[in-house]
Amino acid sequence: PDCIAFETIPCIDECLAILRLLNEPRGLTQQKPEEVANFPPVWISFACQDGQRLNDGHLLTDALDAIHCADPEANIVHAIGVNCCACKYVSSLVGTIARHAIAKESRRAIVFYPNSGEVWNAENESWEISTGENECSFASIVSDAIEIIDAELSSRCSGGEHIDVPMKIVGGCCRTDPDTIAAIRMQIAKAVTQ
């Protein structure tokens, strides 16, 4: 595979289990350097209930700290992010991830692909139509989140020090569709040409 994604992680315990799996004796840390180099990139993305907390209630920063502690050089987990969360929280969440990356001098990519914002009605087992963002507003929210990451990085570079800009992987999760992705693409193209 080109990449292994551990996504929609709702709790720190599940994150720690993934990290243990990747680090177990037959895992990556016990392989020869050339074998690790051939292992595909890995990302972990979290499901969050609001702009600060995982679905289990723990702070996103606690999960980020756990990953950094287990893999401080980003040799195993190459990207961290959020998915399957309401798009209204994504700017706060990616800002937290960017600030953490700066503080830890991490070179991990930042990945985010939120839901459309529609509300799941568990009683009816269906989505509440028209509760989410339309394609253009969703794309604008994603574009704003990219700008937040870049602003966090540039605020840390004002003293002249060099910070590698992490790769940003963006998209959409539940209740997004090809029109949503096309709108994201158009919004990003517009931002790049400005």
Short mmCIF file of N, CA and C in Angstrom, two decimals:
data_model
loop_
_atom_site.label_atom_id
_atom_site.label_comp_id
_atom_site.label_asym_id
_atom_site.label_seq_id
_atom_site.Cartn_x
_atom_site.Cartn_y
_atom_site.Cartn_z
N PRO A 1 0.82 -1.20 0.00
CA PRO A 1 0.00 0.00 0.00
C PRO A 1 0.87 1.27 0.00
N ASP A 2 0.28 2.36 -0.46
CA ASP A 2 0.99 3.64 -0.49
C ASP A 2 0.98 4.34 0.86
N CYS A 3 -0.01 4.03 1.68
CA CYS A 3 -0.16 4.68 2.97
C CYS A 3 -1.06 3.82 3.84
N ILE A 4 -0.87 3.89 5.15
CA ILE A 4 -1.77 3.21 6.08
C ILE A 4 -2.39 4.28 6.96
N ALA A 5 -3.72 4.36 6.92
CA ALA A 5 -4.44 5.36 7.70
C ALA A 5 -5.19 4.68 8.84
N PHE A 6 -4.89 5.12 10.05
CA PHE A 6 -5.67 4.74 11.22
C PHE A 6 -6.56 5.94 11.49
N GLU A 7 -7.82 5.81 11.15
CA GLU A 7 -8.68 6.99 11.18
C GLU A 7 -9.87 6.82 12.12
N THR A 8 -10.46 7.97 12.43
CA THR A 8 -11.63 8.05 13.29
C THR A 8 -11.33 7.44 14.66
N ILE A 9 -10.14 7.72 15.18
CA ILE A 9 -9.71 7.19 16.48
C ILE A 9 -10.42 8.02 17.56
N PRO A 10 -11.27 7.38 18.38
CA PRO A 10 -12.11 8.14 19.31
C PRO A 10 -11.50 8.36 20.70
N CYS A 11 -10.37 7.67 20.98
CA CYS A 11 -9.87 7.71 22.36
C CYS A 11 -8.36 7.47 22.40
N ILE A 12 -7.77 7.91 23.49
CA ILE A 12 -6.33 7.73 23.67
C ILE A 12 -5.98 6.25 23.77
N ASP A 13 -6.81 5.45 24.41
CA ASP A 13 -6.51 4.02 24.54
C ASP A 13 -6.32 3.37 23.17
N GLU A 14 -7.17 3.70 22.22
CA GLU A 14 -7.04 3.14 20.87
C GLU A 14 -5.77 3.65 20.19
N CYS A 15 -5.46 4.92 20.40
CA CYS A 15 -4.22 5.48 19.86
C CYS A 15 -3.01 4.75 20.43
N LEU A 16 -3.01 4.52 21.73
CA LEU A 16 -1.89 3.82 22.37
C LEU A 16 -1.77 2.38 21.87
N ALA A 17 -2.90 1.74 21.61
CA ALA A 17 -2.88 0.38 21.06
C ALA A 17 -2.23 0.37 19.67
N ILE A 18 -2.56 1.35 18.86
CA ILE A 18 -1.96 1.46 17.52
C ILE A 18 -0.45 1.68 17.65
N LEU A 19 -0.06 2.57 18.54
CA LEU A 19 1.36 2.84 18.73
C LEU A 19 2.11 1.60 19.23
N ARG A 20 1.47 0.84 20.13
CA ARG A 20 2.10 -0.41 20.60
C ARG A 20 2.24 -1.39 19.45
N LEU A 21 1.22 -1.51 18.63
CA LEU A 21 1.27 -2.41 17.49
C LEU A 21 2.41 -2.02 16.55
N LEU A 22 2.54 -0.75 16.28
CA LEU A 22 3.61 -0.29 15.38
C LEU A 22 5.00 -0.43 15.99
N ASN A 23 5.07 -0.47 17.32
CA ASN A 23 6.35 -0.55 18.01
C ASN A 23 6.65 -1.93 18.60
N GLU A 24 5.76 -2.89 18.44
CA GLU A 24 6.01 -4.19 19.08
C GLU A 24 7.23 -4.87 18.47
N PRO A 25 7.77 -5.88 19.15
CA PRO A 25 9.04 -6.48 18.73
C PRO A 25 9.14 -6.83 17.25
N ARG A 26 8.07 -7.26 16.64
CA ARG A 26 8.12 -7.55 15.20
C ARG A 26 7.70 -6.34 14.39
N GLY A 27 7.47 -5.23 15.09
CA GLY A 27 7.05 -3.99 14.44
C GLY A 27 8.22 -3.21 13.87
N LEU A 28 7.98 -1.95 13.61
CA LEU A 28 8.95 -1.14 12.89
C LEU A 28 10.24 -0.90 13.64
N THR A 29 10.19 -0.74 14.95
CA THR A 29 11.40 -0.38 15.67
C THR A 29 12.42 -1.50 15.71
N GLN A 30 12.01 -2.74 15.44
CA GLN A 30 12.94 -3.86 15.47
C GLN A 30 13.42 -4.25 14.08
N GLN A 31 12.97 -3.54 13.07
CA GLN A 31 13.39 -3.87 11.72
C GLN A 31 14.67 -3.14 11.36
N LYS A 32 15.32 -3.65 10.35
CA LYS A 32 16.52 -3.00 9.83
C LYS A 32 16.11 -1.67 9.19
N PRO A 33 17.00 -0.68 9.19
CA PRO A 33 16.64 0.64 8.63
C PRO A 33 16.08 0.57 7.21
N GLU A 34 16.65 -0.31 6.38
CA GLU A 34 16.15 -0.40 5.01
C GLU A 34 14.73 -0.97 4.95
N GLU A 35 14.36 -1.83 5.93
CA GLU A 35 13.00 -2.35 5.98
C GLU A 35 12.02 -1.28 6.43
N VAL A 36 12.42 -0.46 7.39
CA VAL A 36 11.57 0.64 7.83
C VAL A 36 11.37 1.63 6.70
N ALA A 37 12.43 1.89 5.93
CA ALA A 37 12.33 2.82 4.82
C ALA A 37 11.32 2.33 3.78
N ASN A 38 11.12 1.03 3.68
CA ASN A 38 10.16 0.48 2.72
C ASN A 38 8.75 0.36 3.27
N PHE A 39 8.57 0.63 4.57
CA PHE A 39 7.24 0.57 5.17
C PHE A 39 6.47 1.82 4.74
N PRO A 40 5.21 1.66 4.36
CA PRO A 40 4.48 2.83 3.88
C PRO A 40 4.24 3.86 4.99
N PRO A 41 4.07 5.11 4.61
CA PRO A 41 3.76 6.14 5.59
C PRO A 41 2.47 5.80 6.35
N VAL A 42 2.42 6.25 7.60
CA VAL A 42 1.28 6.00 8.48
C VAL A 42 0.72 7.34 8.95
N TRP A 43 -0.62 7.43 8.97
CA TRP A 43 -1.21 8.58 9.65
C TRP A 43 -2.23 8.10 10.66
N ILE A 44 -2.41 8.92 11.69
CA ILE A 44 -3.44 8.70 12.70
C ILE A 44 -4.30 9.94 12.73
N SER A 45 -5.61 9.76 12.54
CA SER A 45 -6.53 10.89 12.63
C SER A 45 -7.61 10.57 13.66
N PHE A 46 -7.95 11.60 14.42
CA PHE A 46 -8.85 11.45 15.56
C PHE A 46 -10.24 11.97 15.27
N ALA A 47 -11.23 11.32 15.87
CA ALA A 47 -12.61 11.81 15.86
C ALA A 47 -12.79 12.65 17.12
N CYS A 48 -13.29 13.86 16.94
CA CYS A 48 -13.40 14.80 18.06
C CYS A 48 -14.84 15.28 18.24
N GLN A 49 -15.22 15.45 19.49
CA GLN A 49 -16.58 15.87 19.81
C GLN A 49 -16.76 17.38 19.78
N ASP A 50 -15.65 18.12 19.86
CA ASP A 50 -15.71 19.58 19.82
C ASP A 50 -14.35 20.08 19.35
N GLY A 51 -14.04 21.33 19.59
CA GLY A 51 -12.80 21.91 19.11
C GLY A 51 -11.57 21.61 19.93
N GLN A 52 -11.71 20.77 20.99
CA GLN A 52 -10.58 20.47 21.86
C GLN A 52 -10.45 19.01 22.25
N ARG A 53 -11.56 18.28 22.24
CA ARG A 53 -11.56 16.95 22.86
C ARG A 53 -11.90 15.84 21.88
N LEU A 54 -11.24 14.70 22.12
CA LEU A 54 -11.58 13.48 21.39
C LEU A 54 -12.99 13.05 21.79
N ASN A 55 -13.53 12.12 21.06
CA ASN A 55 -14.89 11.64 21.38
C ASN A 55 -15.00 11.06 22.78
N ASP A 56 -13.89 10.55 23.34
CA ASP A 56 -13.95 9.99 24.69
C ASP A 56 -13.81 11.05 25.77
N GLY A 57 -13.60 12.30 25.39
CA GLY A 57 -13.49 13.39 26.36
C GLY A 57 -12.08 13.84 26.67
N HIS A 58 -11.07 13.03 26.32
CA HIS A 58 -9.68 13.45 26.54
C HIS A 58 -9.32 14.60 25.60
N LEU A 59 -8.40 15.42 26.04
CA LEU A 59 -7.93 16.51 25.19
C LEU A 59 -7.13 15.98 24.01
N LEU A 60 -7.31 16.61 22.87
CA LEU A 60 -6.53 16.25 21.69
C LEU A 60 -5.03 16.38 21.99
N THR A 61 -4.66 17.39 22.76
CA THR A 61 -3.24 17.57 23.08
C THR A 61 -2.66 16.38 23.83
N ASP A 62 -3.47 15.70 24.65
CA ASP A 62 -2.98 14.50 25.33
C ASP A 62 -2.65 13.40 24.33
N ALA A 63 -3.48 13.25 23.31
CA ALA A 63 -3.21 12.24 22.27
C ALA A 63 -1.98 12.62 21.46
N LEU A 64 -1.84 13.91 21.15
CA LEU A 64 -0.66 14.37 20.41
C LEU A 64 0.62 14.12 21.22
N ASP A 65 0.54 14.36 22.53
CA ASP A 65 1.69 14.09 23.40
C ASP A 65 2.04 12.60 23.41
N ALA A 66 1.02 11.74 23.42
CA ALA A 66 1.25 10.29 23.42
C ALA A 66 1.99 9.86 22.15
N ILE A 67 1.58 10.41 21.02
CA ILE A 67 2.24 10.06 19.75
C ILE A 67 3.67 10.58 19.77
N HIS A 68 3.86 11.81 20.21
CA HIS A 68 5.22 12.37 20.24
C HIS A 68 6.12 11.57 21.17
N CYS A 69 5.59 11.16 22.30
CA CYS A 69 6.38 10.37 23.26
C CYS A 69 6.79 9.02 22.66
N ALA A 70 5.89 8.38 21.94
CA ALA A 70 6.17 7.07 21.35
C ALA A 70 7.04 7.16 20.09
N ASP A 71 6.98 8.30 19.40
CA ASP A 71 7.66 8.44 18.12
C ASP A 71 8.15 9.89 17.94
N PRO A 72 9.11 10.33 18.76
CA PRO A 72 9.50 11.74 18.74
C PRO A 72 10.11 12.21 17.42
N GLU A 73 10.70 11.30 16.67
CA GLU A 73 11.35 11.69 15.40
C GLU A 73 10.43 11.54 14.19
N ALA A 74 9.18 11.14 14.41
CA ALA A 74 8.21 10.95 13.33
C ALA A 74 8.68 9.92 12.31
N ASN A 75 9.34 8.87 12.80
CA ASN A 75 9.79 7.80 11.92
C ASN A 75 8.71 6.79 11.62
N ILE A 76 7.69 6.73 12.46
CA ILE A 76 6.64 5.72 12.31
C ILE A 76 5.31 6.37 11.94
N VAL A 77 4.91 7.38 12.68
CA VAL A 77 3.67 8.11 12.39
C VAL A 77 4.06 9.38 11.64
N HIS A 78 3.69 9.44 10.36
CA HIS A 78 4.14 10.51 9.49
C HIS A 78 3.18 11.67 9.40
N ALA A 79 1.94 11.46 9.83
CA ALA A 79 0.94 12.53 9.79
C ALA A 79 -0.05 12.32 10.93
N ILE A 80 -0.55 13.44 11.43
CA ILE A 80 -1.55 13.43 12.50
C ILE A 80 -2.66 14.37 12.09
N GLY A 81 -3.89 14.01 12.46
CA GLY A 81 -4.97 14.91 12.13
C GLY A 81 -6.29 14.53 12.75
N VAL A 82 -7.33 15.05 12.12
CA VAL A 82 -8.70 14.80 12.58
C VAL A 82 -9.57 14.45 11.38
N ASN A 83 -10.55 13.63 11.63
CA ASN A 83 -11.55 13.32 10.61
C ASN A 83 -12.85 12.96 11.31
N CYS A 84 -13.90 12.89 10.55
CA CYS A 84 -15.20 12.49 11.06
C CYS A 84 -15.63 13.37 12.24
N CYS A 85 -15.32 14.66 12.13
CA CYS A 85 -15.76 15.63 13.13
C CYS A 85 -16.55 16.71 12.38
N ALA A 86 -17.34 17.45 13.10
CA ALA A 86 -18.09 18.53 12.46
C ALA A 86 -17.12 19.57 11.92
N CYS A 87 -17.39 20.04 10.72
CA CYS A 87 -16.46 20.99 10.08
C CYS A 87 -16.33 22.28 10.89
N LYS A 88 -17.30 22.61 11.71
CA LYS A 88 -17.20 23.85 12.50
C LYS A 88 -16.08 23.78 13.54
N TYR A 89 -15.56 22.59 13.84
CA TYR A 89 -14.48 22.44 14.82
C TYR A 89 -13.10 22.32 14.19
N VAL A 90 -13.03 22.18 12.89
CA VAL A 90 -11.76 21.82 12.26
C VAL A 90 -10.70 22.92 12.41
N SER A 91 -11.06 24.18 12.34
CA SER A 91 -10.07 25.25 12.48
C SER A 91 -9.40 25.22 13.85
N SER A 92 -10.19 25.06 14.89
CA SER A 92 -9.64 24.98 16.24
C SER A 92 -8.74 23.75 16.39
N LEU A 93 -9.18 22.63 15.85
CA LEU A 93 -8.42 21.38 15.99
C LEU A 93 -7.09 21.43 15.23
N VAL A 94 -7.11 21.92 13.99
CA VAL A 94 -5.85 21.96 13.24
C VAL A 94 -4.91 23.04 13.81
N GLY A 95 -5.48 24.09 14.38
CA GLY A 95 -4.64 25.08 15.07
C GLY A 95 -3.91 24.44 16.24
N THR A 96 -4.62 23.61 17.00
CA THR A 96 -4.00 22.88 18.11
C THR A 96 -2.89 21.97 17.61
N ILE A 97 -3.16 21.25 16.53
CA ILE A 97 -2.16 20.33 15.97
C ILE A 97 -0.94 21.12 15.49
N ALA A 98 -1.16 22.25 14.82
CA ALA A 98 -0.04 23.05 14.32
C ALA A 98 0.80 23.61 15.47
N ARG A 99 0.14 24.13 16.51
CA ARG A 99 0.89 24.65 17.66
C ARG A 99 1.69 23.54 18.35
N HIS A 100 1.11 22.36 18.44
CA HIS A 100 1.81 21.23 19.05
C HIS A 100 3.02 20.85 18.20
N ALA A 101 2.83 20.81 16.89
CA ALA A 101 3.93 20.46 15.99
C ALA A 101 5.08 21.45 16.12
N ILE A 102 4.75 22.72 16.24
CA ILE A 102 5.79 23.74 16.39
C ILE A 102 6.51 23.56 17.72
N ALA A 103 5.75 23.38 18.79
CA ALA A 103 6.34 23.23 20.12
C ALA A 103 7.26 22.02 20.20
N LYS A 104 6.89 20.94 19.51
CA LYS A 104 7.68 19.70 19.56
C LYS A 104 8.67 19.60 18.40
N GLU A 105 8.71 20.63 17.55
CA GLU A 105 9.57 20.63 16.37
C GLU A 105 9.33 19.39 15.51
N SER A 106 8.07 19.09 15.33
CA SER A 106 7.66 17.91 14.57
C SER A 106 7.64 18.22 13.08
N ARG A 107 7.96 17.23 12.28
CA ARG A 107 7.89 17.39 10.82
C ARG A 107 6.74 16.56 10.23
N ARG A 108 5.80 16.16 11.08
CA ARG A 108 4.66 15.38 10.59
C ARG A 108 3.72 16.24 9.74
N ALA A 109 3.13 15.60 8.75
CA ALA A 109 2.08 16.25 7.97
C ALA A 109 0.84 16.40 8.85
N ILE A 110 -0.01 17.34 8.47
CA ILE A 110 -1.27 17.55 9.16
C ILE A 110 -2.38 17.14 8.19
N VAL A 111 -3.23 16.24 8.65
CA VAL A 111 -4.31 15.71 7.82
C VAL A 111 -5.65 16.06 8.46
N PHE A 112 -6.59 16.51 7.64
CA PHE A 112 -7.93 16.74 8.18
C PHE A 112 -8.97 16.59 7.07
N TYR A 113 -10.01 15.88 7.42
CA TYR A 113 -11.13 15.68 6.51
C TYR A 113 -12.40 15.53 7.34
N PRO A 114 -13.03 16.67 7.62
CA PRO A 114 -14.22 16.68 8.48
C PRO A 114 -15.48 16.22 7.76
N ASN A 115 -16.52 16.03 8.56
CA ASN A 115 -17.86 15.75 8.03
C ASN A 115 -18.44 17.03 7.44
N SER A 116 -19.56 16.88 6.77
CA SER A 116 -20.24 18.04 6.20
C SER A 116 -20.85 18.93 7.27
N GLY A 117 -21.00 18.41 8.46
CA GLY A 117 -21.64 19.17 9.53
C GLY A 117 -23.07 18.73 9.79
N GLU A 118 -23.59 17.85 8.93
CA GLU A 118 -24.95 17.35 9.17
C GLU A 118 -24.99 16.56 10.47
N VAL A 119 -26.12 16.58 11.10
CA VAL A 119 -26.30 15.93 12.40
C VAL A 119 -26.86 14.53 12.19
N TRP A 120 -26.26 13.55 12.88
CA TRP A 120 -26.75 12.17 12.85
C TRP A 120 -27.84 12.03 13.91
N ASN A 121 -28.99 11.55 13.49
CA ASN A 121 -30.10 11.29 14.41
C ASN A 121 -30.09 9.80 14.73
N ALA A 122 -29.57 9.45 15.91
CA ALA A 122 -29.43 8.04 16.30
C ALA A 122 -30.79 7.36 16.44
N GLU A 123 -31.78 8.11 16.88
CA GLU A 123 -33.11 7.52 17.07
C GLU A 123 -33.71 7.08 15.74
N ASN A 124 -33.57 7.92 14.72
CA ASN A 124 -34.11 7.59 13.40
C ASN A 124 -33.10 6.88 12.51
N GLU A 125 -31.84 6.80 12.99
CA GLU A 125 -30.75 6.21 12.22
C GLU A 125 -30.65 6.83 10.83
N SER A 126 -30.60 8.17 10.83
CA SER A 126 -30.48 8.89 9.57
C SER A 126 -29.86 10.26 9.81
N TRP A 127 -29.37 10.85 8.73
CA TRP A 127 -28.82 12.19 8.80
C TRP A 127 -29.94 13.21 8.73
N GLU A 128 -29.83 14.27 9.48
CA GLU A 128 -30.80 15.36 9.41
C GLU A 128 -30.39 16.26 8.26
N ILE A 129 -31.14 16.17 7.20
CA ILE A 129 -30.84 16.90 5.97
C ILE A 129 -30.87 18.41 6.24
N SER A 130 -30.01 19.13 5.54
CA SER A 130 -29.92 20.59 5.61
C SER A 130 -29.39 21.10 6.95
N THR A 131 -28.73 20.25 7.73
CA THR A 131 -28.12 20.72 8.97
C THR A 131 -26.63 20.97 8.78
N GLY A 132 -26.11 20.62 7.62
CA GLY A 132 -24.67 20.78 7.38
C GLY A 132 -24.36 21.95 6.48
N GLU A 133 -23.11 22.01 6.06
CA GLU A 133 -22.62 23.08 5.19
C GLU A 133 -22.82 22.70 3.73
N ASN A 134 -23.06 23.69 2.89
CA ASN A 134 -23.08 23.41 1.46
C ASN A 134 -21.64 23.31 0.96
N GLU A 135 -21.45 22.92 -0.29
CA GLU A 135 -20.11 22.67 -0.81
C GLU A 135 -19.20 23.88 -0.69
N CYS A 136 -19.73 25.05 -1.04
CA CYS A 136 -18.89 26.26 -1.03
C CYS A 136 -18.48 26.65 0.39
N SER A 137 -19.42 26.60 1.32
CA SER A 137 -19.05 26.98 2.69
C SER A 137 -18.12 25.94 3.32
N PHE A 138 -18.32 24.66 2.99
CA PHE A 138 -17.43 23.61 3.47
C PHE A 138 -16.02 23.86 2.95
N ALA A 139 -15.90 24.15 1.65
CA ALA A 139 -14.58 24.41 1.05
C ALA A 139 -13.94 25.64 1.68
N SER A 140 -14.73 26.63 2.00
CA SER A 140 -14.22 27.83 2.64
C SER A 140 -13.68 27.51 4.04
N ILE A 141 -14.39 26.66 4.77
CA ILE A 141 -13.94 26.25 6.10
C ILE A 141 -12.61 25.50 6.01
N VAL A 142 -12.49 24.61 5.04
CA VAL A 142 -11.23 23.87 4.84
C VAL A 142 -10.11 24.84 4.48
N SER A 143 -10.39 25.79 3.60
CA SER A 143 -9.39 26.78 3.21
C SER A 143 -8.97 27.62 4.41
N ASP A 144 -9.93 28.02 5.24
CA ASP A 144 -9.62 28.78 6.45
C ASP A 144 -8.71 27.98 7.39
N ALA A 145 -8.97 26.68 7.49
CA ALA A 145 -8.15 25.82 8.35
C ALA A 145 -6.72 25.75 7.83
N ILE A 146 -6.56 25.69 6.52
CA ILE A 146 -5.21 25.71 5.93
C ILE A 146 -4.52 27.02 6.29
N GLU A 147 -5.24 28.13 6.19
CA GLU A 147 -4.67 29.43 6.53
C GLU A 147 -4.28 29.50 8.01
N ILE A 148 -5.05 28.86 8.87
CA ILE A 148 -4.71 28.84 10.30
C ILE A 148 -3.40 28.10 10.53
N ILE A 149 -3.22 26.97 9.87
CA ILE A 149 -1.96 26.23 9.99
C ILE A 149 -0.81 27.12 9.53
N ASP A 150 -0.97 27.75 8.37
CA ASP A 150 0.10 28.60 7.84
C ASP A 150 0.37 29.80 8.75
N ALA A 151 -0.69 30.38 9.34
CA ALA A 151 -0.52 31.52 10.24
C ALA A 151 0.21 31.12 11.51
N GLU A 152 -0.11 29.94 12.03
CA GLU A 152 0.60 29.46 13.23
C GLU A 152 2.09 29.31 12.92
N LEU A 153 2.40 28.77 11.77
CA LEU A 153 3.80 28.57 11.39
C LEU A 153 4.50 29.90 11.16
N SER A 154 3.86 30.82 10.46
CA SER A 154 4.52 32.09 10.17
C SER A 154 4.68 32.93 11.43
N SER A 155 3.77 32.79 12.41
CA SER A 155 3.93 33.54 13.66
C SER A 155 5.15 33.07 14.43
N ARG A 156 5.53 31.83 14.25
CA ARG A 156 6.72 31.29 14.92
C ARG A 156 8.00 31.61 14.15
N CYS A 157 7.86 32.03 12.90
CA CYS A 157 9.04 32.32 12.07
C CYS A 157 9.37 33.80 12.06
N SER A 158 8.64 34.61 12.79
CA SER A 158 8.84 36.06 12.73
C SER A 158 10.23 36.47 13.21
N GLY A 159 10.87 35.64 14.01
CA GLY A 159 12.21 35.93 14.49
C GLY A 159 13.30 35.54 13.51
N GLY A 160 12.94 35.06 12.33
CA GLY A 160 13.91 34.70 11.33
C GLY A 160 14.31 33.24 11.32
N GLU A 161 13.86 32.47 12.34
CA GLU A 161 14.22 31.06 12.35
C GLU A 161 13.44 30.32 11.26
N HIS A 162 14.00 29.22 10.81
CA HIS A 162 13.39 28.43 9.74
C HIS A 162 12.55 27.30 10.34
N ILE A 163 11.32 27.19 9.86
CA ILE A 163 10.46 26.07 10.26
C ILE A 163 9.98 25.40 8.98
N ASP A 164 10.20 24.10 8.87
CA ASP A 164 9.69 23.37 7.72
C ASP A 164 8.17 23.36 7.76
N VAL A 165 7.56 23.74 6.66
CA VAL A 165 6.10 23.74 6.58
C VAL A 165 5.63 22.32 6.37
N PRO A 166 4.78 21.81 7.27
CA PRO A 166 4.33 20.44 7.09
C PRO A 166 3.36 20.32 5.91
N MET A 167 3.37 19.15 5.31
CA MET A 167 2.42 18.86 4.27
C MET A 167 1.02 18.88 4.89
N LYS A 168 0.05 19.36 4.12
CA LYS A 168 -1.34 19.37 4.57
C LYS A 168 -2.14 18.45 3.64
N ILE A 169 -2.81 17.48 4.24
CA ILE A 169 -3.65 16.55 3.49
C ILE A 169 -5.09 16.86 3.88
N VAL A 170 -5.92 17.23 2.91
CA VAL A 170 -7.28 17.67 3.21
C VAL A 170 -8.29 16.88 2.40
N GLY A 171 -9.53 16.87 2.87
CA GLY A 171 -10.60 16.20 2.16
C GLY A 171 -11.90 16.31 2.94
N GLY A 172 -12.78 15.37 2.67
CA GLY A 172 -14.07 15.35 3.34
C GLY A 172 -14.40 13.94 3.79
N CYS A 173 -15.16 13.85 4.87
CA CYS A 173 -15.56 12.55 5.42
C CYS A 173 -17.07 12.39 5.21
N CYS A 174 -17.76 11.99 6.23
CA CYS A 174 -19.20 11.68 6.12
C CYS A 174 -20.00 12.82 5.51
N ARG A 175 -20.87 12.44 4.61
CA ARG A 175 -21.81 13.35 3.97
C ARG A 175 -21.15 14.40 3.08
N THR A 176 -19.92 14.11 2.66
CA THR A 176 -19.32 14.92 1.61
C THR A 176 -19.36 14.07 0.34
N ASP A 177 -19.24 14.72 -0.79
CA ASP A 177 -19.38 14.01 -2.06
C ASP A 177 -18.43 14.61 -3.09
N PRO A 178 -18.47 14.12 -4.32
CA PRO A 178 -17.55 14.67 -5.34
C PRO A 178 -17.70 16.18 -5.53
N ASP A 179 -18.91 16.72 -5.38
CA ASP A 179 -19.09 18.17 -5.50
C ASP A 179 -18.36 18.90 -4.38
N THR A 180 -18.35 18.31 -3.19
CA THR A 180 -17.63 18.92 -2.06
C THR A 180 -16.14 18.95 -2.35
N ILE A 181 -15.61 17.84 -2.83
CA ILE A 181 -14.18 17.75 -3.12
C ILE A 181 -13.82 18.71 -4.25
N ALA A 182 -14.67 18.82 -5.26
CA ALA A 182 -14.42 19.77 -6.35
C ALA A 182 -14.40 21.21 -5.82
N ALA A 183 -15.29 21.53 -4.90
CA ALA A 183 -15.32 22.87 -4.31
C ALA A 183 -14.05 23.14 -3.50
N ILE A 184 -13.57 22.12 -2.77
CA ILE A 184 -12.31 22.27 -2.03
C ILE A 184 -11.18 22.56 -3.02
N ARG A 185 -11.14 21.79 -4.09
CA ARG A 185 -10.09 21.96 -5.11
C ARG A 185 -10.12 23.36 -5.71
N MET A 186 -11.31 23.85 -6.02
CA MET A 186 -11.44 25.19 -6.60
C MET A 186 -11.01 26.26 -5.59
N GLN A 187 -11.40 26.09 -4.33
CA GLN A 187 -11.05 27.06 -3.28
C GLN A 187 -9.53 27.11 -3.08
N ILE A 188 -8.90 25.94 -3.07
CA ILE A 188 -7.44 25.89 -2.90
C ILE A 188 -6.75 26.51 -4.11
N ALA A 189 -7.22 26.21 -5.31
CA ALA A 189 -6.63 26.78 -6.52
C ALA A 189 -6.74 28.30 -6.49
N LYS A 190 -7.87 28.80 -6.04
CA LYS A 190 -8.08 30.25 -5.94
C LYS A 190 -7.11 30.87 -4.92
N ALA A 191 -6.93 30.19 -3.79
CA ALA A 191 -6.03 30.70 -2.75
C ALA A 191 -4.58 30.70 -3.21
N VAL A 192 -4.19 29.71 -3.98
CA VAL A 192 -2.81 29.60 -4.45
C VAL A 192 -2.48 30.71 -5.45
N THR A 193 -3.44 31.12 -6.25
CA THR A 193 -3.18 32.14 -7.27
C THR A 193 -3.26 33.56 -6.72
N GLN A 194 -3.71 33.73 -5.48
CA GLN A 194 -3.82 35.09 -4.92
C GLN A 194 -2.51 35.59 -4.40
#
